[in-house]
Amino acid sequence: MSSPRTHKSDAGEDGRFSVSGLAAGRYYAIAVARDGFRPVASPGEAFFDLLSKEATAFVIGDDERRTLELRLWRWPE
């Protein structure tokens, strides 16, 4: 989770959030519901593989901005 390519942000009351400082490249974005979320102490490949299957992929260039509409994902029971 300390990778420069991994960011998290809490959504405001209006459901919007912002992440800044991304290097140009390909990313995945996912909105995870707090209810039922189980924090992972040492997230590894399996954790990110699970999230990437549900996430929205996007590409961003230098000094570029993107607006994404994300579906709220709930942690599997």
Short mmCIF file of C-alpha atoms in Angstrom, two decimals:
data_model
loop_
_atom_site.label_atom_id
_atom_site.label_comp_id
_atom_site.label_asym_id
_atom_site.label_seq_id
_atom_site.Cartn_x
_atom_site.Cartn_y
_atom_site.Cartn_z
CA MET A 1 0.00 0.00 0.00
CA SER A 2 3.02 2.30 0.20
CA SER A 3 3.69 2.09 -3.53
CA PRO A 4 3.72 5.45 -5.35
CA ARG A 5 1.16 3.88 -7.69
CA THR A 6 -1.30 3.03 -4.87
CA HIS A 7 -3.51 5.84 -3.53
CA LYS A 8 -6.62 5.94 -1.44
CA SER A 9 -9.06 8.73 -0.79
CA ASP A 10 -12.25 9.04 1.23
CA ALA A 11 -15.31 10.28 -0.60
CA GLY A 12 -17.10 13.41 0.52
CA GLU A 13 -20.80 13.53 1.36
CA ASP A 14 -21.53 14.09 -2.33
CA GLY A 15 -19.65 10.90 -3.25
CA ARG A 16 -16.83 12.74 -4.99
CA PHE A 17 -13.16 12.25 -4.30
CA SER A 18 -9.87 13.39 -5.74
CA VAL A 19 -6.44 11.83 -6.10
CA SER A 20 -3.50 13.96 -7.17
CA GLY A 21 0.14 13.43 -7.95
CA LEU A 22 -0.26 10.43 -10.24
CA ALA A 23 2.57 9.72 -12.65
CA ALA A 24 1.53 9.16 -16.27
CA GLY A 25 0.46 5.56 -16.81
CA ARG A 26 -2.28 2.96 -16.61
CA TYR A 27 -4.29 2.69 -13.41
CA TYR A 28 -7.31 1.00 -11.87
CA ALA A 29 -9.89 2.86 -9.78
CA ILE A 30 -12.42 1.26 -7.48
CA ALA A 31 -14.92 2.64 -4.96
CA VAL A 32 -15.11 0.27 -1.99
CA ALA A 33 -18.05 0.38 0.44
CA ARG A 34 -17.00 0.77 4.07
CA ASP A 35 -19.71 -1.62 5.25
CA GLY A 36 -18.23 -5.10 5.38
CA PHE A 37 -14.76 -4.02 4.29
CA ARG A 38 -12.03 -6.11 5.88
CA PRO A 39 -8.67 -4.35 5.95
CA VAL A 40 -5.78 -6.50 4.79
CA ALA A 41 -2.63 -6.26 6.92
CA SER A 42 -0.21 -7.17 4.12
CA PRO A 43 -2.00 -6.90 0.80
CA GLY A 44 -0.35 -8.97 -1.87
CA GLU A 45 -0.97 -10.04 -5.43
CA ALA A 46 -4.23 -11.88 -4.61
CA PHE A 47 -5.70 -8.77 -2.95
CA PHE A 48 -4.89 -6.50 -5.90
CA ASP A 49 -6.01 -9.16 -8.38
CA LEU A 50 -9.43 -9.29 -6.67
CA LEU A 51 -9.78 -5.50 -6.77
CA SER A 52 -8.56 -5.14 -10.35
CA LYS A 53 -11.28 -7.51 -11.61
CA GLU A 54 -13.93 -5.11 -10.32
CA ALA A 55 -12.10 -1.82 -10.93
CA THR A 56 -12.30 0.66 -13.78
CA ALA A 57 -9.10 0.81 -15.84
CA PHE A 58 -7.91 4.19 -17.12
CA VAL A 59 -4.83 5.80 -18.62
CA ILE A 60 -3.60 9.23 -17.62
CA GLY A 61 -0.87 11.37 -19.17
CA ASP A 62 1.40 14.00 -17.64
CA ASP A 63 -0.57 16.99 -16.28
CA GLU A 64 -3.85 15.37 -17.34
CA ARG A 65 -7.12 15.16 -15.37
CA ARG A 66 -9.75 12.46 -15.54
CA THR A 67 -13.29 12.21 -14.24
CA LEU A 68 -14.56 8.69 -13.65
CA GLU A 69 -17.94 7.36 -12.61
CA LEU A 70 -17.38 4.39 -10.35
CA ARG A 71 -19.86 1.78 -9.19
CA LEU A 72 -19.72 1.12 -5.43
CA TRP A 73 -18.16 -2.30 -4.82
CA ARG A 74 -18.89 -4.35 -1.73
CA TRP A 75 -16.41 -6.77 -0.19
CA PRO A 76 -17.46 -10.40 -0.89
CA GLU A 77 -18.88 -12.23 2.10
#
